[in-house]
mmCIF file of C-alpha atoms and ligand atoms in Angstrom:
data_model
loop_
_atom_site.group_PDB
_atom_site.id
_atom_site.type_symbol
_atom_site.label_atom_id
_atom_site.label_comp_id
_atom_site.label_asym_id
_atom_site.label_seq_id
_atom_site.Cartn_x
_atom_site.Cartn_y
_atom_site.Cartn_z
ATOM 1 C CA MET A 18 29.994 2.136 -1.732
ATOM 2 C CA ALA A 19 27.027 4.400 -1.172
ATOM 3 C CA LEU A 20 26.358 7.373 -3.294
ATOM 4 C CA PHE A 21 26.739 10.064 -0.709
ATOM 5 C CA PRO A 22 29.008 9.852 2.466
ATOM 6 C CA GLU A 23 27.660 8.771 5.874
ATOM 7 C CA THR A 24 27.347 11.722 7.251
ATOM 8 C CA MET A 25 24.031 12.348 4.767
ATOM 9 C CA PRO A 26 20.927 12.215 7.023
ATOM 10 C CA ARG A 27 19.044 8.907 6.834
ATOM 11 C CA PRO A 28 15.317 8.264 6.378
ATOM 12 C CA GLU A 29 13.424 8.241 9.463
ATOM 13 C CA PRO A 30 10.394 6.222 8.867
ATOM 14 C CA ASP A 31 7.171 7.072 10.435
ATOM 15 C CA MET A 32 3.942 4.996 10.624
ATOM 16 C CA ASP A 33 2.678 5.844 7.094
ATOM 17 C CA ASP A 34 5.737 5.129 5.418
ATOM 18 C CA ALA A 35 7.439 2.182 7.563
ATOM 19 C CA PRO A 36 5.881 -0.529 4.960
ATOM 20 C CA TYR A 37 7.893 1.554 2.021
ATOM 21 C CA TRP A 38 11.123 1.447 3.918
ATOM 22 C CA GLU A 39 11.008 -1.948 4.837
ATOM 23 C CA ALA A 40 10.193 -3.015 1.318
ATOM 24 C CA CYS A 41 13.562 -0.890 0.393
ATOM 25 C CA ALA A 42 15.539 -2.690 2.847
ATOM 26 C CA ARG A 43 14.336 -5.972 0.840
ATOM 27 C CA ARG A 44 15.542 -4.035 -2.291
ATOM 28 C CA GLN A 45 11.774 -4.036 -3.385
ATOM 29 C CA LEU A 46 10.408 -0.872 -4.678
ATOM 30 C CA ARG A 47 6.550 -0.668 -3.529
ATOM 31 C CA PHE A 48 3.642 2.077 -3.722
ATOM 32 C CA GLN A 49 0.651 2.397 -1.864
ATOM 33 C CA SER A 50 -2.711 1.750 -3.742
ATOM 34 C CA CYS A 51 -6.094 2.264 -2.426
ATOM 35 C CA GLY A 52 -7.561 -0.767 -1.281
ATOM 36 C CA VAL A 53 -11.194 0.541 -2.414
ATOM 37 C CA CYS A 54 -10.646 2.412 -5.455
ATOM 38 C CA GLY A 55 -7.066 1.552 -6.513
ATOM 39 C CA LEU A 56 -5.550 5.141 -6.918
ATOM 40 C CA LEU A 57 -2.027 4.856 -6.632
ATOM 41 C CA ARG A 58 -0.064 7.222 -4.224
ATOM 42 C CA HIS A 59 3.341 8.677 -3.280
ATOM 43 C CA PRO A 60 4.812 9.482 -0.788
ATOM 44 C CA PRO A 61 2.675 7.158 1.514
ATOM 45 C CA ALA A 62 -0.465 8.609 3.226
ATOM 46 C CA PRO A 63 -2.903 7.392 5.651
ATOM 47 C CA ILE A 64 -5.938 8.059 3.437
ATOM 48 C CA CYS A 65 -6.895 8.034 -0.195
ATOM 49 C CA GLY A 66 -6.966 11.345 -1.787
ATOM 50 C CA GLY A 67 -9.750 9.919 -4.010
ATOM 51 C CA CYS A 68 -12.079 8.409 -1.870
ATOM 52 C CA HIS A 69 -10.903 8.876 1.711
ATOM 53 C CA SER A 70 -10.365 5.265 2.192
ATOM 54 C CA THR A 71 -7.809 4.127 4.937
ATOM 55 C CA GLU A 72 -7.650 0.855 3.199
ATOM 56 C CA VAL A 73 -3.853 0.314 1.544
ATOM 57 C CA THR A 74 -2.473 -2.320 -0.533
ATOM 58 C CA TRP A 75 1.317 -2.102 -1.975
ATOM 59 C CA VAL A 76 2.217 -2.560 -5.215
ATOM 60 C CA THR A 77 5.782 -3.512 -6.765
ATOM 61 C CA ALA A 78 7.296 -1.105 -9.141
ATOM 62 C CA PRO A 79 8.940 -2.187 -12.527
ATOM 63 C CA ALA A 80 12.526 -1.836 -12.695
ATOM 64 C CA GLU A 81 12.173 0.700 -15.642
ATOM 65 C CA ALA A 82 11.285 4.285 -14.858
ATOM 66 C CA GLU A 83 11.433 7.545 -17.145
ATOM 67 C CA VAL A 84 12.552 11.114 -16.085
ATOM 68 C CA PHE A 85 9.594 13.519 -15.593
ATOM 69 C CA SER A 86 11.674 15.988 -14.410
ATOM 70 C CA PHE A 87 15.187 16.726 -12.678
ATOM 71 C CA THR A 88 17.132 19.474 -11.765
ATOM 72 C CA VAL A 89 20.983 19.496 -11.298
ATOM 73 C CA ILE A 90 22.224 20.440 -7.911
ATOM 74 C CA HIS A 91 25.348 22.751 -7.864
ATOM 75 C CA HIS A 92 25.466 24.005 -4.263
ATOM 76 C CA ALA A 93 25.593 22.031 -1.292
ATOM 77 C CA SER A 94 22.479 22.097 0.930
ATOM 78 C CA HIS A 95 24.113 19.804 3.488
ATOM 79 C CA ALA A 96 27.913 19.094 4.241
ATOM 80 C CA ALA A 97 27.634 15.617 3.360
ATOM 81 C CA VAL A 98 26.700 16.298 -0.281
ATOM 82 C CA ALA A 99 29.555 18.844 -0.919
ATOM 83 C CA ASP A 100 32.155 16.055 -2.635
ATOM 84 C CA ASN A 101 29.247 15.128 -5.061
ATOM 85 C CA LEU A 102 28.385 18.125 -6.606
ATOM 86 C CA PRO A 103 27.142 18.526 -9.286
ATOM 87 C CA TYR A 104 24.701 15.588 -8.954
ATOM 88 C CA VAL A 105 20.977 15.163 -10.532
ATOM 89 C CA VAL A 106 17.743 14.863 -8.578
ATOM 90 C CA GLY A 107 15.031 13.686 -10.723
ATOM 91 C CA LEU A 108 11.469 13.444 -10.437
ATOM 92 C CA VAL A 109 10.812 9.838 -12.031
ATOM 93 C CA THR A 110 7.548 7.927 -13.477
ATOM 94 C CA PHE A 111 6.859 4.265 -13.862
ATOM 95 C CA PRO A 112 4.929 2.452 -16.938
ATOM 96 C CA GLY A 113 1.767 1.272 -15.508
ATOM 97 C CA LEU A 114 1.664 3.346 -12.223
ATOM 98 C CA PRO A 115 -0.218 6.517 -13.312
ATOM 99 C CA GLY A 116 0.074 9.132 -10.422
ATOM 100 C CA VAL A 117 3.182 8.100 -8.939
ATOM 101 C CA LYS A 118 6.114 10.064 -8.977
ATOM 102 C CA LEU A 119 9.219 9.360 -6.942
ATOM 103 C CA VAL A 120 12.056 11.929 -6.147
ATOM 104 C CA THR A 121 15.625 10.065 -6.432
ATOM 105 C CA ASN A 122 18.941 10.931 -7.871
ATOM 106 C CA ILE A 123 19.772 10.069 -11.488
ATOM 107 C CA THR A 124 23.536 8.640 -11.577
ATOM 108 C CA ASP A 125 26.030 7.226 -13.976
ATOM 109 C CA ILE A 126 25.433 10.156 -16.230
ATOM 110 C CA VAL A 127 26.903 13.431 -16.906
ATOM 111 C CA PRO A 128 24.254 15.724 -15.545
ATOM 112 C CA SER A 129 23.987 18.006 -18.623
ATOM 113 C CA GLU A 130 23.123 14.767 -20.505
ATOM 114 C CA VAL A 131 19.888 14.006 -18.671
ATOM 115 C CA ARG A 132 16.651 14.582 -20.462
ATOM 116 C CA ILE A 133 13.038 14.356 -19.785
ATOM 117 C CA GLY A 134 11.508 11.299 -20.970
ATOM 118 C CA MET A 135 15.128 9.428 -20.715
ATOM 119 C CA PRO A 136 14.565 5.617 -19.986
ATOM 120 C CA LEU A 137 16.216 4.530 -16.611
ATOM 121 C CA THR A 138 16.877 1.428 -14.644
ATOM 122 C CA LEU A 139 16.662 0.970 -10.965
ATOM 123 C CA TRP A 140 19.349 0.267 -8.659
ATOM 124 C CA TRP A 141 19.494 0.008 -5.167
ATOM 125 C CA ASP A 142 21.905 2.133 -2.930
ATOM 126 C CA ASP A 143 23.461 0.410 0.070
ATOM 127 C CA ILE A 144 23.706 3.187 2.714
ATOM 128 C CA GLY A 145 24.449 0.625 5.553
ATOM 129 C CA ASP A 146 22.667 -0.940 8.554
ATOM 130 C CA GLY A 147 20.419 -2.915 6.211
ATOM 131 C CA MET A 148 18.731 0.376 4.409
ATOM 132 C CA TYR A 149 18.871 0.711 0.799
ATOM 133 C CA LEU A 150 17.728 3.586 -1.311
ATOM 134 C CA PRO A 151 16.027 3.546 -4.792
ATOM 135 C CA ARG A 152 18.633 5.089 -7.234
ATOM 136 C CA PHE A 153 18.282 5.404 -11.387
ATOM 137 C CA ARG A 154 20.695 5.605 -13.952
ATOM 138 C CA PRO A 155 20.130 5.575 -17.610
ATOM 139 C CA ALA A 156 18.899 2.335 -19.218
HETATM 140 ZN ZN1 ZN B 18 -9.467 5.521 -2.867
#
């Protein structure tokens, strides 16, 4: 069962982030790396912010991450999340992937117990129609 109900708006891949979502559909968390200077970036973008190259490679993230920052949501910004309150939106980072920060949900924890630096483990949220979203829970 998905974290949020099926009325939750779904990702709408575009030409820049389609490879990211295609990897997620295979339950692989991958991030862009510049094909020239190696600078990592997320969300996906057409050019490197460091050297302006359009060359891209993709690197696979480890399943381990940590809380860089987070907020606890107490008010529903969309009707689909009303039954999930309160829930945690986290900004997570990955060992060995400097510069990459992913906005995601931190689950399976009482929101008041989330802490910056807390180790996390990736899990894949099946939202149907072959789409999976990366979410995290305490390691
Ligand atoms: Zn570059």
